[in-house]
Amino acid sequence: MAGQQTIPSQELAAEVAAGSGQIVNRCYQCHKCTAGCPVAMAMDLMPHQVVRYVQLGLEEELIKSKTIWQCAACRTCVSRCPNGIDIAAINDALKQRALARGAVPALPEVAAFHQAFLASVKSRGRVHELGMLAAYKLKTRTYLQDAPLGFKMLRRGKLPIFSGGIKNKGRFRAMWEGSKEERR
């Protein structure tokens, strides 16, 4: 409708700030993050647009976007931003929010990898590559797609069958649960 104005909701910005530690209202849209992003050419929303959409409360558009799943988390955006805004952290908060809402990710295979990675870290305190890959392959139903490479890696000792956990698992779990509570 022509002439209709949207009043931005600060609710999404506040929740993203709580989940990422980033204050999106510091962004004045200089586009330096987008200019330096090595993955921008593959994104449907540019990094500066993600921040702007959060400022405007356009959550549905963000959740439907491929961008939050395609971000390489290289943090080039942070090094270029005059206000130090970490768009990778914002994208992570948006991913967690989308998954918590049960939204269908724009890139389901990336979401499956994200979930398998976090589950591995949660259970062991660090990533167990073989277990994480097995969980990922089960979720995406691509069971044998990388089997030849996996066997080569196993033979060369690059993909250990067993890996140790970390010391003080109890402290790690308390920290994990504490960070989960903070995000709520």
Short mmCIF file of C-alpha atoms in Angstrom, two decimals:
data_model
loop_
_atom_site.label_atom_id
_atom_site.label_comp_id
_atom_site.label_asym_id
_atom_site.label_seq_id
_atom_site.Cartn_x
_atom_site.Cartn_y
_atom_site.Cartn_z
CA MET A 1 0.00 0.00 0.00
CA ALA A 2 1.53 3.34 -1.04
CA GLY A 3 2.37 5.75 1.73
CA GLN A 4 2.00 3.18 4.51
CA GLN A 5 4.72 3.39 7.15
CA THR A 6 6.10 0.62 9.29
CA ILE A 7 6.92 1.44 12.88
CA PRO A 8 10.08 -0.45 13.84
CA SER A 9 9.82 -2.81 16.79
CA GLN A 10 12.76 -2.73 19.18
CA GLU A 11 11.80 -6.14 20.59
CA LEU A 12 13.86 -8.11 18.05
CA ALA A 13 16.85 -5.78 18.47
CA ALA A 14 16.71 -6.24 22.25
CA GLU A 15 16.47 -10.03 21.98
CA VAL A 16 19.29 -10.22 19.44
CA ALA A 17 21.39 -8.01 21.74
CA ALA A 18 20.71 -10.42 24.61
CA GLY A 19 21.66 -13.45 22.48
CA SER A 20 24.67 -11.94 20.72
CA GLY A 21 25.96 -9.12 22.88
CA GLN A 22 25.64 -6.79 19.87
CA ILE A 23 23.83 -3.47 19.99
CA VAL A 24 22.49 -3.16 16.45
CA ASN A 25 21.35 0.42 16.92
CA ARG A 26 25.00 1.48 16.79
CA CYS A 27 25.02 0.67 13.08
CA TYR A 28 24.66 3.69 10.82
CA GLN A 29 24.69 1.69 7.57
CA CYS A 30 28.14 2.60 6.23
CA HIS A 31 28.22 -0.74 4.33
CA LYS A 32 31.86 -1.47 5.23
CA CYS A 33 30.84 -4.91 6.51
CA THR A 34 29.27 -5.77 3.17
CA ALA A 35 32.20 -4.37 1.18
CA GLY A 36 34.61 -6.68 3.00
CA CYS A 37 32.47 -9.80 3.32
CA PRO A 38 34.02 -12.69 1.34
CA VAL A 39 30.65 -14.48 1.13
CA ALA A 40 28.44 -11.50 0.23
CA MET A 41 28.14 -12.53 -3.43
CA ALA A 42 26.28 -15.70 -2.38
CA MET A 43 23.94 -14.02 0.11
CA ASP A 44 20.37 -12.95 -0.51
CA LEU A 45 20.66 -10.25 2.18
CA MET A 46 23.89 -8.33 2.54
CA PRO A 47 25.44 -8.11 6.04
CA HIS A 48 24.42 -4.46 6.50
CA GLN A 49 20.86 -5.43 5.51
CA VAL A 50 20.76 -8.10 8.22
CA VAL A 51 21.55 -5.44 10.81
CA ARG A 52 18.97 -3.07 9.32
CA TYR A 53 16.29 -5.78 9.29
CA VAL A 54 17.00 -6.47 12.97
CA GLN A 55 16.70 -2.73 13.68
CA LEU A 56 13.34 -2.70 11.91
CA GLY A 57 12.10 -5.90 13.60
CA LEU A 58 11.71 -7.82 10.32
CA GLU A 59 12.19 -11.23 11.90
CA GLU A 60 10.26 -13.29 9.35
CA GLU A 61 12.37 -11.97 6.47
CA LEU A 62 15.55 -12.76 8.40
CA ILE A 63 14.47 -16.29 9.27
CA LYS A 64 13.52 -17.00 5.64
CA SER A 65 16.86 -15.62 4.45
CA LYS A 66 19.79 -17.84 3.45
CA THR A 67 22.24 -15.25 4.74
CA ILE A 68 22.13 -16.21 8.41
CA TRP A 69 23.07 -19.77 7.42
CA GLN A 70 25.69 -18.83 4.80
CA CYS A 71 27.81 -16.55 6.98
CA ALA A 72 31.31 -18.00 7.26
CA ALA A 73 31.81 -16.36 10.67
CA CYS A 74 35.21 -15.05 9.52
CA ARG A 75 34.53 -11.82 11.44
CA THR A 76 35.84 -9.57 8.67
CA CYS A 77 32.73 -7.48 9.31
CA VAL A 78 33.91 -6.78 12.87
CA SER A 79 37.35 -5.67 11.75
CA ARG A 80 35.85 -3.28 9.18
CA CYS A 81 32.98 -1.91 11.25
CA PRO A 82 33.72 1.48 12.86
CA ASN A 83 31.43 0.44 15.74
CA GLY A 84 32.77 -3.12 16.11
CA ILE A 85 29.45 -4.82 15.36
CA ASP A 86 29.89 -8.59 15.06
CA ILE A 87 27.39 -9.67 12.42
CA ALA A 88 28.47 -13.31 12.77
CA ALA A 89 27.29 -13.19 16.40
CA ILE A 90 24.02 -11.61 15.26
CA ASN A 91 23.58 -14.37 12.68
CA ASP A 92 24.24 -17.01 15.35
CA ALA A 93 21.59 -15.46 17.60
CA LEU A 94 19.14 -15.41 14.69
CA LYS A 95 19.90 -19.06 13.87
CA GLN A 96 19.27 -20.12 17.45
CA ARG A 97 16.08 -18.09 17.48
CA ALA A 98 14.87 -19.67 14.24
CA LEU A 99 15.58 -23.19 15.49
CA ALA A 100 13.93 -22.50 18.85
CA ARG A 101 10.79 -21.32 17.04
CA GLY A 102 10.76 -24.44 14.89
CA ALA A 103 11.14 -22.41 11.71
CA VAL A 104 12.17 -24.26 8.55
CA PRO A 105 15.68 -23.02 7.70
CA ALA A 106 16.35 -21.68 4.21
CA LEU A 107 19.36 -24.04 4.04
CA PRO A 108 18.35 -27.19 5.99
CA GLU A 109 21.69 -28.95 5.45
CA VAL A 110 23.56 -26.02 7.05
CA ALA A 111 21.09 -25.99 9.94
CA ALA A 112 21.64 -29.75 10.41
CA PHE A 113 25.41 -29.20 10.54
CA HIS A 114 24.94 -26.36 13.03
CA GLN A 115 22.79 -28.56 15.29
CA ALA A 116 25.15 -31.55 15.04
CA PHE A 117 28.13 -29.34 15.89
CA LEU A 118 26.45 -27.81 18.95
CA ALA A 119 25.21 -31.21 20.16
CA SER A 120 28.75 -32.60 19.93
CA VAL A 121 30.19 -29.67 21.89
CA LYS A 122 27.43 -29.91 24.48
CA SER A 123 27.94 -33.63 25.10
CA ARG A 124 31.76 -33.69 25.19
CA GLY A 125 32.87 -30.13 25.79
CA ARG A 126 34.53 -30.13 22.38
CA VAL A 127 33.82 -31.48 18.91
CA HIS A 128 34.12 -35.19 18.26
CA GLU A 129 34.38 -35.06 14.48
CA LEU A 130 33.26 -38.61 13.72
CA GLY A 131 30.24 -38.41 16.01
CA MET A 132 29.31 -34.99 14.69
CA LEU A 133 29.57 -36.16 11.08
CA ALA A 134 27.50 -39.25 11.83
CA ALA A 135 24.75 -37.11 13.37
CA TYR A 136 24.91 -34.72 10.41
CA LYS A 137 24.72 -37.53 7.85
CA LEU A 138 21.73 -39.07 9.66
CA LYS A 139 19.88 -35.74 9.72
CA THR A 140 20.54 -34.98 6.06
CA ARG A 141 20.16 -38.60 4.91
CA THR A 142 23.39 -38.42 2.91
CA TYR A 143 24.79 -41.54 4.52
CA LEU A 144 27.44 -42.60 1.99
CA GLN A 145 28.05 -39.36 0.11
CA ASP A 146 31.50 -38.80 1.62
CA ALA A 147 32.31 -42.41 2.57
CA PRO A 148 35.46 -42.76 0.40
CA LEU A 149 36.98 -39.62 1.91
CA GLY A 150 35.95 -40.72 5.40
CA PHE A 151 37.67 -44.09 5.02
CA LYS A 152 40.87 -42.38 3.82
CA MET A 153 40.81 -40.07 6.81
CA LEU A 154 40.22 -42.98 9.20
CA ARG A 155 43.12 -44.94 7.69
CA ARG A 156 45.47 -41.97 8.04
CA GLY A 157 44.42 -41.28 11.62
CA LYS A 158 42.88 -37.91 10.75
CA LEU A 159 39.43 -38.90 12.00
CA PRO A 160 39.77 -40.63 15.37
CA ILE A 161 37.08 -43.12 16.31
CA PHE A 162 37.34 -42.22 19.99
CA SER A 163 38.20 -38.84 21.36
CA GLY A 164 38.50 -37.77 24.91
CA GLY A 165 36.35 -35.18 26.48
CA ILE A 166 37.51 -32.28 28.55
CA LYS A 167 38.42 -31.94 32.19
CA ASN A 168 35.80 -30.50 34.50
CA LYS A 169 32.77 -31.51 32.44
CA GLY A 170 30.55 -30.43 35.30
CA ARG A 171 31.83 -26.86 35.13
CA PHE A 172 31.45 -26.86 31.36
CA ARG A 173 27.84 -28.08 31.56
CA ALA A 174 27.04 -25.44 34.18
CA MET A 175 28.54 -22.80 31.90
CA TRP A 176 26.57 -24.17 28.91
CA GLU A 177 23.30 -24.16 30.82
CA GLY A 178 24.06 -20.71 32.24
CA SER A 179 24.57 -19.27 28.78
CA LYS A 180 21.31 -20.92 27.69
CA GLU A 181 19.49 -19.22 30.56
CA GLU A 182 21.03 -15.85 29.66
CA ARG A 183 19.75 -16.16 26.08
CA ARG A 184 16.15 -16.69 27.24
#
